[in-house]
Coordinates of C-alpha atoms and ligand atoms in Angstrom, one line a residue:
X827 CA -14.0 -14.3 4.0
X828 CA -12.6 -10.5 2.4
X829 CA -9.5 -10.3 1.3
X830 CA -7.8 -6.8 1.3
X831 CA -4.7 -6.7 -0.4
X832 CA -3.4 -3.5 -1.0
X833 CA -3.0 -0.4 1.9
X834 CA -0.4 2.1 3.4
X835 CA 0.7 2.6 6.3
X836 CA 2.8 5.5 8.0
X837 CA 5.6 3.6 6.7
X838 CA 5.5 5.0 3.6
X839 CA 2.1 7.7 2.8
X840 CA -0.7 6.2 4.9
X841 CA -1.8 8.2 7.8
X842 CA -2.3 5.1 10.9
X843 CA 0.9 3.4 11.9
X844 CA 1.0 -0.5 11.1
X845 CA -0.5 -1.8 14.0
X846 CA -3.5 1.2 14.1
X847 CA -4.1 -0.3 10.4
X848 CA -4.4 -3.6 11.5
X849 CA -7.1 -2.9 14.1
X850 CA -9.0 -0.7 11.7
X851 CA -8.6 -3.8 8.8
X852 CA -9.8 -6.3 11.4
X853 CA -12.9 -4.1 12.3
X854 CA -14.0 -4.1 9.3
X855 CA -14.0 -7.5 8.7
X856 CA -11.1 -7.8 6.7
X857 CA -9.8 -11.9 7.0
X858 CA -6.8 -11.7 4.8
X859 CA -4.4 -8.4 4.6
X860 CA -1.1 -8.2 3.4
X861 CA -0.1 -4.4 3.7
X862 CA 2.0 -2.6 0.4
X863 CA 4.0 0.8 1.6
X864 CA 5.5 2.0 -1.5
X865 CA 9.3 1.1 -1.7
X866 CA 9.3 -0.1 2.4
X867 CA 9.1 -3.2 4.4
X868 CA 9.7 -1.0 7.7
X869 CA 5.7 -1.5 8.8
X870 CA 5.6 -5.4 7.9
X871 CA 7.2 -7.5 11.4
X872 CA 4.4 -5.1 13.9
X873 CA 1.8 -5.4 11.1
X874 CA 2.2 -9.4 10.9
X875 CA 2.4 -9.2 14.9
X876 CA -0.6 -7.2 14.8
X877 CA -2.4 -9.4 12.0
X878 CA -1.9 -12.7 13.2
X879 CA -3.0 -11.6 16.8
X880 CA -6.1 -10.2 15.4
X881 CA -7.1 -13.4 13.6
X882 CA -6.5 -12.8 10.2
X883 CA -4.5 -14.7 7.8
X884 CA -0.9 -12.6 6.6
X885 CA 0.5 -12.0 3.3
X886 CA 3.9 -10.4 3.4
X887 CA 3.8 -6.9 0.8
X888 CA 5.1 -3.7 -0.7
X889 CA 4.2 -1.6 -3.4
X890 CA 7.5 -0.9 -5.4
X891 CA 8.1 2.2 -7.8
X892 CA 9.2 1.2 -11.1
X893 CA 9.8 3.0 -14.6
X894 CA 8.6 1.3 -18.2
X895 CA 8.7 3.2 -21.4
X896 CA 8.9 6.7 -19.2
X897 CA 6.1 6.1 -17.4
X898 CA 6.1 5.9 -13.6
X899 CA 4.3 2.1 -12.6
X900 CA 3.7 0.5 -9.3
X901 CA 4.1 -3.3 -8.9
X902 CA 3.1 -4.8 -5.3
X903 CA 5.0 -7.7 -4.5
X904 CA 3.2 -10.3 -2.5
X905 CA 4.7 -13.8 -0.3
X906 CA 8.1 -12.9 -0.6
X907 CA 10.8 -13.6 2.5
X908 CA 10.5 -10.7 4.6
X909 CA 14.0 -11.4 5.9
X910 CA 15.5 -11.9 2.3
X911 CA 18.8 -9.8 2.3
X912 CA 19.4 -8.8 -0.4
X913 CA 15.7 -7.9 -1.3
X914 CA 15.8 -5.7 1.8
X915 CA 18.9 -3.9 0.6
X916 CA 17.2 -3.5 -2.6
X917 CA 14.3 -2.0 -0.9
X918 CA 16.8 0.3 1.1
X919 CA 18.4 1.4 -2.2
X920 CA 15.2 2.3 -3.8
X921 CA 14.2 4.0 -0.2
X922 CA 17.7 5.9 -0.6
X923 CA 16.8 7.3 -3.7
X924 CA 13.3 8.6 -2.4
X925 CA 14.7 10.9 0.0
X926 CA 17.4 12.2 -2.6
X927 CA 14.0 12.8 -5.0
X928 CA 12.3 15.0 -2.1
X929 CA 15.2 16.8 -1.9
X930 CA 15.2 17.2 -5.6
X931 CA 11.2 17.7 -5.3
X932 CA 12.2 20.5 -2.9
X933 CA 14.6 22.2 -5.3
X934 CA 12.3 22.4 -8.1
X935 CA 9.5 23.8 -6.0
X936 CA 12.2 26.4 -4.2
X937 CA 12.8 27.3 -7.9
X938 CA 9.5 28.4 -8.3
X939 CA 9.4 30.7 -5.1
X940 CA 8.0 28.0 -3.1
X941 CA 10.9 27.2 -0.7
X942 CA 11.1 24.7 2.6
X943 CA 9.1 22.1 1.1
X944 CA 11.1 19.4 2.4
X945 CA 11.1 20.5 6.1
X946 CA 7.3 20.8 5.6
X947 CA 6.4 17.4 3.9
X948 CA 8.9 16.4 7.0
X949 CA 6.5 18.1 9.5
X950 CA 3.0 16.9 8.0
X951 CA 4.8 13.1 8.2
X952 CA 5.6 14.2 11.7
X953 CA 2.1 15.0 12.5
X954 CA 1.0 11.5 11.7
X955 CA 3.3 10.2 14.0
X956 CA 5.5 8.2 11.1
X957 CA 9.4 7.5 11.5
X958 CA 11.4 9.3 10.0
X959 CA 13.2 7.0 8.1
X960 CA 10.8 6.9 6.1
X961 CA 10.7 9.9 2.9
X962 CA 8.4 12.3 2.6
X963 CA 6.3 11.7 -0.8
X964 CA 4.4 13.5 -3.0
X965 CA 1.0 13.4 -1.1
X966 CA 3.1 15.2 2.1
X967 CA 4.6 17.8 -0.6
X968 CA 0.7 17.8 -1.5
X969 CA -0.4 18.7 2.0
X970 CA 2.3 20.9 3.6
X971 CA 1.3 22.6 -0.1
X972 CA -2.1 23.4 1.3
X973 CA -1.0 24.4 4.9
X974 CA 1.5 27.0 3.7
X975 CA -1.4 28.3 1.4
X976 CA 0.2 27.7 -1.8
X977 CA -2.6 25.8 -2.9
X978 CA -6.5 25.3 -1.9
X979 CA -6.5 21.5 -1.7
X980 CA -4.2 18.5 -2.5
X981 CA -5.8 18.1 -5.3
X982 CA -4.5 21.4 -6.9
X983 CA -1.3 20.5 -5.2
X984 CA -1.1 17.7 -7.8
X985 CA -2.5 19.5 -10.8
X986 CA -0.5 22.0 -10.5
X987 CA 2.8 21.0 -9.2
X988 CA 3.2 17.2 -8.0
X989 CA 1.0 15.4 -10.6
X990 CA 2.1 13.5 -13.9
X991 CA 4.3 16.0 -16.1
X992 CA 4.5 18.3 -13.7
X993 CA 7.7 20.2 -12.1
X994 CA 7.4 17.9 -9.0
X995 CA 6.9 14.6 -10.6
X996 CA 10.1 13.3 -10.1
X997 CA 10.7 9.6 -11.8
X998 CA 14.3 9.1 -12.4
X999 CA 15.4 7.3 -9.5
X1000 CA 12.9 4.0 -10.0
X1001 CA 14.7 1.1 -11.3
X1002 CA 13.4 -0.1 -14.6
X1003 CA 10.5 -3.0 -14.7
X1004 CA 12.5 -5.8 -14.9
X1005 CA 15.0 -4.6 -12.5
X1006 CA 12.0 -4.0 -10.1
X1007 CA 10.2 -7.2 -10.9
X1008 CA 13.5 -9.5 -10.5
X1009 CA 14.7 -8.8 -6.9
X1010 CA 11.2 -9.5 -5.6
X1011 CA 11.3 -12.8 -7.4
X1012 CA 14.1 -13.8 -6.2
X1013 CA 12.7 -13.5 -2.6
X1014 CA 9.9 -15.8 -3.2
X1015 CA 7.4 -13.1 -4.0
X1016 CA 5.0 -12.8 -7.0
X1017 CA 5.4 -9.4 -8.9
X1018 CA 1.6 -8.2 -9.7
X1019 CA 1.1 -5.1 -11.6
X1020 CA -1.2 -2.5 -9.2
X1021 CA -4.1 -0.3 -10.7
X1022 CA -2.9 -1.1 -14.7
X1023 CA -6.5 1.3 -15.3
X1024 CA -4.6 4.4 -13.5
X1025 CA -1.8 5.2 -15.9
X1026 CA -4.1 6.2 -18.6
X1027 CA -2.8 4.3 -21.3
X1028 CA -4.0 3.6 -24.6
X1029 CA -5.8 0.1 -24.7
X1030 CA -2.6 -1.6 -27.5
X1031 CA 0.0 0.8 -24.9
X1032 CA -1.4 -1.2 -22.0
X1033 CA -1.4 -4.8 -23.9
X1034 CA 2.3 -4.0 -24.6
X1035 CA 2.6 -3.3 -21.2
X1036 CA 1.1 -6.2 -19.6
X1037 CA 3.1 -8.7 -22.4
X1038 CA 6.9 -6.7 -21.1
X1039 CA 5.4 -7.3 -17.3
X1040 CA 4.8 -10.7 -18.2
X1041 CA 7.9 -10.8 -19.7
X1042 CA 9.9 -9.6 -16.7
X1043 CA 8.4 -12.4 -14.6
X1044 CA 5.4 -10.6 -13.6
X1045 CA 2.8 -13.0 -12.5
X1046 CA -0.4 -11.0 -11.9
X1047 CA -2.3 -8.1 -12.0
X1048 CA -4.6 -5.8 -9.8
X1049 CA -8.2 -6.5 -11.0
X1050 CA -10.2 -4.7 -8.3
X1051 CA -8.5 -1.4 -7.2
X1052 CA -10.8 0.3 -4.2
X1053 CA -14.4 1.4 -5.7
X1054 CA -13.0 1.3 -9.2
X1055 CA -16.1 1.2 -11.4
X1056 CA -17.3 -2.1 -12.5
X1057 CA -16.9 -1.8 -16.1
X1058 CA -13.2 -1.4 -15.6
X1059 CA -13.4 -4.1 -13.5
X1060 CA -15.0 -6.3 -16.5
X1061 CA -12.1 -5.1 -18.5
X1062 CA -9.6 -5.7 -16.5
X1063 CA -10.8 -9.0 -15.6
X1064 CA -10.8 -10.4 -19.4
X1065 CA -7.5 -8.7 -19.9
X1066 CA -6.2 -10.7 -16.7
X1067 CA -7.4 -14.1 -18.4
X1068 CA -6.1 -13.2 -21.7
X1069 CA -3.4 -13.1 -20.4
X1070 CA -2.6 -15.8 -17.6
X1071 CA -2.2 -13.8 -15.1
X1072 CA -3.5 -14.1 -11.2
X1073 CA -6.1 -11.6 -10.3
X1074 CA -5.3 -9.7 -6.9
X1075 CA -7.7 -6.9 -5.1
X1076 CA -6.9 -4.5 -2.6
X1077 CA -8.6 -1.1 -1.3
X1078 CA -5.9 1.0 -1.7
X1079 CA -6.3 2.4 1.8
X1080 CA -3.9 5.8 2.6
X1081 CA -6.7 7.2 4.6
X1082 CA -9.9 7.1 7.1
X1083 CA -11.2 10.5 5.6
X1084 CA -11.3 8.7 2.1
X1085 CA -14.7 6.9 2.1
X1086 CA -14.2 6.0 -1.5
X1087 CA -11.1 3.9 -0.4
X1088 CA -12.0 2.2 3.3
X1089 CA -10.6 -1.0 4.1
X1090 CA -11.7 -4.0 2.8
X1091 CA -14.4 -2.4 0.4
X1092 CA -14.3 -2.6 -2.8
X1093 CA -15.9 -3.8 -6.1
X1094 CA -16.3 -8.1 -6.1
X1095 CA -13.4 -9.8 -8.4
X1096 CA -15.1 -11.4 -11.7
X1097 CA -15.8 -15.1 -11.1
X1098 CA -13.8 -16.4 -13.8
X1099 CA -10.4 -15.0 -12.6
X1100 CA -7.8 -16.9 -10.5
X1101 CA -7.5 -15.1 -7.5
X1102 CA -3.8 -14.2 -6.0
X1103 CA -4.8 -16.0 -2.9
X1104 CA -4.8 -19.6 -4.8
X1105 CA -1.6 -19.6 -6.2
X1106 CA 0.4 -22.7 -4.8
X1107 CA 3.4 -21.0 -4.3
X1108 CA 2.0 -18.5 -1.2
X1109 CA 0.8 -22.0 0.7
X1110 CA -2.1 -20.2 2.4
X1111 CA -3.7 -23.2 4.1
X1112 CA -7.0 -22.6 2.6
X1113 CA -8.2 -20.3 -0.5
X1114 CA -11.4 -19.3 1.1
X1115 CA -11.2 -15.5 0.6
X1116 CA -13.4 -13.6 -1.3
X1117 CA -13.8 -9.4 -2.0
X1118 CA -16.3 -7.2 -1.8
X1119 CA -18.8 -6.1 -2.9
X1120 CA -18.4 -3.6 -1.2
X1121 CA -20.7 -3.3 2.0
X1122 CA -21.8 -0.9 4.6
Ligands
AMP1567 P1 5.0 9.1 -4.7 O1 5.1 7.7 -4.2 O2 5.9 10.1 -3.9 O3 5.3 9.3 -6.2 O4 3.5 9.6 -4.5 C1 2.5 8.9 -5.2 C2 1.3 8.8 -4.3 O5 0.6 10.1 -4.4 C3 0.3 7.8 -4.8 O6 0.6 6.5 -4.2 C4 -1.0 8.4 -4.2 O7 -1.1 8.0 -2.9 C5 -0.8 9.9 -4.3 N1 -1.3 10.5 -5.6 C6 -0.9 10.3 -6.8 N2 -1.5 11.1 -7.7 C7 -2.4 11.8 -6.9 C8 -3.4 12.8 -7.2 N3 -3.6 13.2 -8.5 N4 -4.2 13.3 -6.2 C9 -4.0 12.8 -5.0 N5 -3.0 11.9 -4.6 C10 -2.3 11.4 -5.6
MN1568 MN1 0.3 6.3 -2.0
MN1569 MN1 -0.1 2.8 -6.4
MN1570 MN1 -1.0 2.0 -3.2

């Protein structure tokens, strides 16, 4: 039974609206889903609908922006009380200070003779049908980038202007780790640290990492990330072991024109880790799930 544990929605900078995302998860055999939009629970009560019509078995999820040591980290958040108040005013807060950073995304970029950025990551979130409550982020900066011709792709989008270091990389509105990891707690959830390969950190940086996650009551980390190569897999694997943590896996799905990133494939967890999925705590009535490998 697959297990997919990690996908956006147009609730935050996924393409397919919650219940679209559903069908498409479902279809591809996905049995367990829990969706993560960064710093939103706006897609999770018509995902669950969606989910649990469909057959498959529903973990509650969001992918929350935090900041450690300068660096700009993502923690999903897994089981917690969707309805928790003061979790959801916590996410609102954190969704508060996303739009003031796209307007602030806008200003730098206007700065550089590149103005109306923010009615233009606006209208490509438009043309995906989202809500508008929800803030534009960097990959709509990324693509309205390209439409206006300022760029050739989104990739040079975020080389040039969006990516780490660079004028629109806009971190200081993320609450520090703890502070991200602690409200999440407190709602039942369990705090596990997504794609710890992707911030391109020294191998002793990342250790020191994983022992101040730990630290702050983080509980897991994200072994299998989409087709991440298997050797980082391996690695990550042994570091998840090391150090007690559950292991969770999850496509990373934003988008049907990224094969390298579809629903419900990716590499196969390392049989000596503890999945997320067998924790006590998120009562799922059987721990049958498996991942990938990934199949056709
Ligand atoms: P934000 O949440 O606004 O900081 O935007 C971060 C999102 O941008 C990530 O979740 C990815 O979906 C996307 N992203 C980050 N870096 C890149 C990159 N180098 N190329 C394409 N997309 C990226
Ligand atoms: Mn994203
Ligand atoms: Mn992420
Ligand atoms: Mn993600």
């Amino acid at each position: 039974m697959l297990a997919d544990l990690h996908m956006h929605s147009t609730a935050s900078d996924g393409v397919l609206d919650p219940v679209e995302l559903m069908h498409r998860a479902a279809a591809a055999g996905v049995e367990l889903i829990a969706l993560t939009d960064h710093d939103s629970l706006d897609g999770q009560a018509a995902a669950r609908q969606a989910a649990e019509q469909l057959g498959m078995s529903w973990l509650s999820g969001v992918e929350l922006s935090a900041l450690w040591q300068g660096q700009t980290l993502h923690v999903l958040g897994y089981g917690f009380d969707p309805d928790d108040e003061s979790f959801n005013a916590h996410v609102q807060g954190v969704q508060a200070g996303r739009w003031k950073r796209a307007e602030e995304i806008a200003d730098r970029l206007a700065s550089k003779r590149i103005p109306g950025a923010l009615e233009g990551a606006l209208a490509v979130q438009r043309t995906h049908g989202a809500e508008l409550h929800s803030p534009p982020a960097r990959p709509h900066f990324a693509d309205w980038m390209v439409l206006a011709g300022h760029v050739r792709d989104r990739a040079e989008a975020f080389q040039k202007w969006l990516g780490a270091g660079k004028l629109g990389d806009v971190k200081q509105h993320w609450p520090a780790l703890p502070e991200a990891v602690a409200p999440l707690r407190a709602a039942g959830g369990i705090a596990v640290l997504a794609h710890p390969w992707q911030y391109g950190l020294t191998r002793s940086k990342l250790r020191r990492l994983l022992r101040d996650f730990a630290a702050a009551g983080g509980r897991g980390i994200e072994v299998v990330n989409g087709q991440q190569p298997l050797d980082q897999v391996a690695y990550l694997g042994k570091l998840c072991n090391e150090f007690g943590f559950l292991a969770s896996c999850g496509s990373d799905f934003h988008h049907p024109d990224s094969p390298w990133m579809a629903l419900g494939r990716m590499a196969g967890m390392p049989p000596d880790c503890t999945p997320l999925w067998e924790d006590r705590q998120l009562s799922l009535e059987q721990a049958r799930f498996t991942t990938g490998p990934a199949r056709e």
